mmCIF file of C-alpha atoms in Angstrom:
data_model
loop_
_atom_site.group_PDB
_atom_site.id
_atom_site.type_symbol
_atom_site.label_atom_id
_atom_site.label_comp_id
_atom_site.label_asym_id
_atom_site.label_seq_id
_atom_site.Cartn_x
_atom_site.Cartn_y
_atom_site.Cartn_z
ATOM 1 C CA GLN M 220 122.850 75.908 91.166
ATOM 2 C CA ILE M 221 121.634 78.621 93.776
ATOM 3 C CA GLN M 222 119.363 75.313 95.079
ATOM 4 C CA GLU M 223 122.440 73.150 95.827
ATOM 5 C CA VAL M 224 123.814 76.313 97.732
ATOM 6 C CA ARG M 225 120.604 76.268 99.299
ATOM 7 C CA GLU M 226 120.969 72.548 100.604
ATOM 8 C CA MET M 227 124.263 72.928 101.032
ATOM 9 C CA LEU M 228 123.620 75.410 103.800
ATOM 10 C CA VAL M 229 120.479 73.590 105.830
ATOM 11 C CA ARG M 230 123.291 70.961 105.545
ATOM 12 C CA LEU M 231 126.132 73.084 107.401
ATOM 13 C CA CYS M 232 123.373 74.670 109.331
ATOM 14 C CA GLN M 233 122.317 70.849 110.707
ATOM 15 C CA VAL M 234 126.430 69.893 110.740
ATOM 16 C CA ASP M 235 127.149 73.000 112.989
ATOM 17 C CA PRO M 236 123.764 74.617 114.808
ATOM 18 C CA MET M 237 126.301 77.238 116.457
ATOM 19 C CA ARG M 238 127.146 78.672 113.169
ATOM 20 C CA SER M 239 123.617 78.723 112.208
ATOM 21 C CA SER M 240 122.507 81.728 112.064
ATOM 22 C CA PHE M 241 125.532 83.208 109.870
ATOM 23 C CA TYR M 242 124.469 80.643 107.534
ATOM 24 C CA ARG M 243 120.856 81.690 106.878
ATOM 25 C CA ASP M 244 122.023 85.320 107.099
ATOM 26 C CA TYR M 245 124.572 84.378 104.493
ATOM 27 C CA TRP M 246 121.798 82.764 101.988
ATOM 28 C CA SER M 247 120.041 86.054 102.796
ATOM 29 C CA ARG M 248 123.093 88.111 101.303
ATOM 30 C CA LEU M 249 123.423 85.472 98.244
ATOM 31 C CA LEU M 250 119.707 85.578 97.139
ATOM 32 C CA LEU M 251 119.793 88.905 97.474
ATOM 33 C CA GLU M 252 122.217 89.967 95.152
ATOM 34 C CA THR M 253 120.931 87.661 92.862
ATOM 35 C CA ALA M 254 117.459 88.980 92.853
ATOM 36 C CA ILE M 255 118.747 91.839 92.481
ATOM 37 C CA THR M 256 121.702 91.553 90.178
ATOM 38 C CA SER M 257 118.742 89.893 88.035
ATOM 39 C CA TRP M 258 116.323 92.724 88.519
ATOM 40 C CA TRP M 259 118.784 95.756 87.308
ATOM 41 C CA SER M 260 119.936 93.532 84.501
ATOM 42 C CA ARG M 261 116.295 94.106 82.865
ATOM 43 C CA ASP M 262 117.244 97.100 81.996
ATOM 44 C CA SER M 263 120.333 96.024 79.726
ATOM 45 C CA CYS M 264 117.472 94.941 76.939
ATOM 46 C CA HIS M 265 115.954 98.872 76.872
ATOM 47 C CA ASP M 266 117.987 101.414 75.328
ATOM 48 C CA ASN M 267 118.065 105.053 76.731
ATOM 49 C CA ASN M 268 116.878 103.608 79.792
ATOM 50 C CA THR M 269 118.849 104.755 83.052
ATOM 51 C CA PRO M 270 118.208 103.303 86.623
ATOM 52 C CA GLY M 271 114.998 104.130 87.803
ATOM 53 C CA ASP M 272 113.362 105.243 84.806
ATOM 54 C CA GLY M 273 110.898 104.004 82.923
ATOM 55 C CA TYR M 274 110.894 100.196 82.498
ATOM 56 C CA HIS M 275 111.116 99.573 86.048
ATOM 57 C CA ASP M 276 108.648 102.210 87.500
ATOM 58 C CA ASN M 277 106.709 99.418 88.371
ATOM 59 C CA THR M 278 108.261 95.944 87.677
ATOM 60 C CA PRO M 279 108.033 94.806 91.672
ATOM 61 C CA LEU M 280 111.336 93.028 93.340
ATOM 62 C CA SER M 281 109.870 89.955 94.691
ATOM 63 C CA LEU M 282 111.846 88.076 97.034
ATOM 64 C CA SER M 283 108.452 85.999 98.668
ATOM 65 C CA ARG M 284 109.179 83.034 100.898
ATOM 66 C CA LYS M 285 113.012 82.830 100.236
ATOM 67 C CA TYR M 286 114.123 82.479 103.931
ATOM 68 C CA LEU M 287 115.642 86.208 104.578
ATOM 69 C CA THR M 288 116.371 86.607 107.580
ATOM 70 C CA ARG M 289 117.853 89.957 106.838
ATOM 71 C CA ILE M 290 117.737 92.464 104.255
ATOM 72 C CA VAL M 291 121.422 94.090 103.191
ATOM 73 C CA HIS M 292 122.279 96.008 99.933
ATOM 74 C CA HIS M 293 119.721 98.481 100.066
ATOM 75 C CA ASP M 294 121.762 101.106 98.112
ATOM 76 C CA TYR M 295 121.277 99.111 95.525
ATOM 77 C CA MET M 296 117.724 99.104 95.780
ATOM 78 C CA PHE M 297 116.683 102.676 95.532
ATOM 79 C CA ALA M 298 115.272 101.994 92.409
ATOM 80 C CA VAL M 299 112.642 99.886 93.582
ATOM 81 C CA ARG M 300 109.009 101.184 93.756
ATOM 82 C CA VAL M 301 107.224 97.721 94.562
ATOM 83 C CA LEU M 302 108.740 95.545 97.036
ATOM 84 C CA ASP M 303 107.474 91.962 97.848
ATOM 85 C CA LEU M 304 108.976 90.537 100.893
ATOM 86 C CA SER M 305 106.351 88.309 102.359
ATOM 87 C CA GLY M 306 106.607 84.994 104.227
ATOM 88 C CA ASN M 307 110.797 85.623 105.359
ATOM 89 C CA SER M 308 111.925 85.436 108.661
ATOM 90 C CA LEU M 309 112.520 89.170 108.828
ATOM 91 C CA THR M 310 112.543 90.789 112.254
ATOM 92 C CA THR M 311 114.073 94.371 111.383
ATOM 93 C CA LEU M 312 113.415 96.916 109.042
ATOM 94 C CA ALA M 313 116.530 98.437 109.252
ATOM 95 C CA GLY M 314 118.396 100.767 106.361
ATOM 96 C CA PHE M 315 114.670 100.978 104.188
ATOM 97 C CA GLY M 316 115.070 104.535 104.617
ATOM 98 C CA ALA M 317 117.329 103.986 101.914
ATOM 99 C CA LEU M 318 114.276 103.151 99.925
ATOM 100 C CA ARG M 319 113.161 106.421 99.114
ATOM 101 C CA THR M 320 111.066 105.722 95.884
ATOM 102 C CA LEU M 321 109.345 102.766 97.070
ATOM 103 C CA GLU M 322 105.160 103.189 97.147
ATOM 104 C CA ARG M 323 104.323 99.529 97.949
ATOM 105 C CA LEU M 324 105.994 97.038 100.422
ATOM 106 C CA ASP M 325 104.210 93.860 101.451
ATOM 107 C CA ILE M 326 106.388 92.780 104.778
ATOM 108 C CA SER M 327 103.187 90.769 106.025
ATOM 109 C CA SER M 328 104.132 87.017 107.688
ATOM 110 C CA ASN M 329 107.528 87.977 108.779
ATOM 111 C CA ARG M 330 108.820 88.694 112.801
ATOM 112 C CA ILE M 331 108.917 92.311 112.658
ATOM 113 C CA THR M 332 108.095 94.264 115.762
ATOM 114 C CA THR M 333 108.180 97.669 114.590
ATOM 115 C CA LEU M 334 108.009 99.434 111.517
ATOM 116 C CA GLU M 335 111.188 101.828 112.606
ATOM 117 C CA GLY M 336 113.545 101.889 109.716
ATOM 118 C CA LEU M 337 110.460 103.209 107.043
ATOM 119 C CA GLU M 338 111.214 106.635 108.271
ATOM 120 C CA GLY M 339 112.741 107.692 104.949
ATOM 121 C CA CYS M 340 110.370 106.201 102.677
ATOM 122 C CA GLY M 341 108.543 109.281 102.030
ATOM 123 C CA ASN M 342 106.667 107.589 98.698
ATOM 124 C CA LEU M 343 105.148 104.613 100.688
ATOM 125 C CA ARG M 344 101.680 104.530 100.119
ATOM 126 C CA SER M 345 101.165 100.560 100.439
ATOM 127 C CA LEU M 346 101.974 98.741 103.647
ATOM 128 C CA ASP M 347 101.070 94.917 104.192
ATOM 129 C CA ALA M 348 102.462 94.238 107.594
ATOM 130 C CA GLY M 349 99.786 92.171 108.452
ATOM 131 C CA CYS M 350 100.893 88.707 110.062
ATOM 132 C CA ASN M 351 103.939 89.971 112.558
ATOM 133 C CA CYS M 352 104.536 90.167 115.831
ATOM 134 C CA ILE M 353 103.669 94.387 116.285
ATOM 135 C CA CYS M 354 102.298 94.709 119.726
ATOM 136 C CA ASN M 355 102.818 98.466 120.607
ATOM 137 C CA PRO M 356 101.228 100.981 118.885
ATOM 138 C CA CYS M 357 104.725 102.807 119.315
ATOM 139 C CA GLY M 358 105.892 100.424 116.445
ATOM 140 C CA VAL M 359 103.350 102.081 114.639
ATOM 141 C CA LEU M 360 104.460 105.885 114.858
ATOM 142 C CA VAL M 361 106.871 105.562 112.133
ATOM 143 C CA CYS M 362 104.053 106.068 109.938
ATOM 144 C CA THR M 363 103.669 109.843 110.638
ATOM 145 C CA LYS M 364 106.271 110.491 108.294
ATOM 146 C CA CYS M 365 105.407 108.561 105.535
ATOM 147 C CA ARG M 366 102.343 109.136 103.252
ATOM 148 C CA ILE M 367 100.587 105.522 103.809
ATOM 149 C CA GLU M 368 97.142 105.249 102.342
ATOM 150 C CA ASP M 369 96.474 101.368 102.610
ATOM 151 C CA LEU M 370 97.893 99.424 105.553
ATOM 152 C CA VAL M 371 97.213 96.013 106.608
ATOM 153 C CA LEU M 372 98.348 95.359 110.303
ATOM 154 C CA ARG M 373 95.294 92.363 110.797
ATOM 155 C CA GLY M 374 97.186 89.812 112.567
ATOM 156 C CA ASN M 375 99.195 91.483 115.035
ATOM 157 C CA PRO M 376 99.014 91.428 118.578
ATOM 158 C CA LEU M 377 98.387 95.365 118.542
ATOM 159 C CA CYS M 378 95.329 94.622 116.610
ATOM 160 C CA GLU M 379 93.963 92.938 119.753
ATOM 161 C CA SER M 380 93.741 96.200 121.737
ATOM 162 C CA GLU M 381 91.000 98.532 121.576
ATOM 163 C CA MET M 382 92.328 101.168 120.949
ATOM 164 C CA TYR M 383 94.173 100.128 117.955
ATOM 165 C CA PRO M 384 91.890 101.972 114.958
ATOM 166 C CA GLY M 385 92.287 105.177 117.009
ATOM 167 C CA CYS M 386 95.918 105.127 117.709
ATOM 168 C CA VAL M 387 97.037 103.512 113.708
ATOM 169 C CA LYS M 388 94.572 106.532 112.481
ATOM 170 C CA ASP M 389 96.491 109.013 114.481
ATOM 171 C CA SER M 390 99.312 108.150 113.244
ATOM 172 C CA CYS M 391 98.685 107.667 109.710
ATOM 173 C CA PRO M 392 96.873 111.254 108.744
ATOM 174 C CA MET M 393 96.388 110.455 104.919
ATOM 175 C CA LEU M 394 95.225 106.739 105.556
ATOM 176 C CA CYS M 395 92.473 105.912 103.407
ATOM 177 C CA THR M 396 91.836 102.142 103.892
ATOM 178 C CA LEU M 397 92.965 100.386 107.396
ATOM 179 C CA ASP M 398 92.927 96.102 107.006
ATOM 180 C CA GLY M 399 90.786 96.679 103.928
ATOM 181 C CA VAL M 400 88.486 98.855 105.495
ATOM 182 C CA ASP M 401 87.685 102.172 104.075
ATOM 183 C CA LEU M 402 87.867 104.711 106.543
#
């Protein structure tokens, strides 16, 4: 059923290109709502399990390669600890600060230009932001407010700078691994 909706939205984008951004954002909202509902419904099978306790401690929410253009309903993802958003068309991380329990985030292969928005993710330990559009070292400065130990940025224009490794190490005081290399 969801695939039929996707096909209809693709057709609408072709017929009405002026509203294609609206249709793509609508797809993102619909798919996200469906995924979050499914993720939360896993709790219904388990007795004495409150949201965020036990069962969901390491159950990832995977939204990889779903043609997402934006993320909404951050407040419904407050218990997510592992989130995979790789291979989409995301451009911003606005609102991600609501994901306070988030420990691992994969946002690789999107169109993100800055890591701003992750400021509230104080439990974030592992971040894969490879193959995005981050070109300015200031785009990584937000990591000073996170406790990132494992960071992947390879494939971003920022990595071509000679100052890249030093700047990132200064921004992430707890960093142990950068682009798969132990520091």
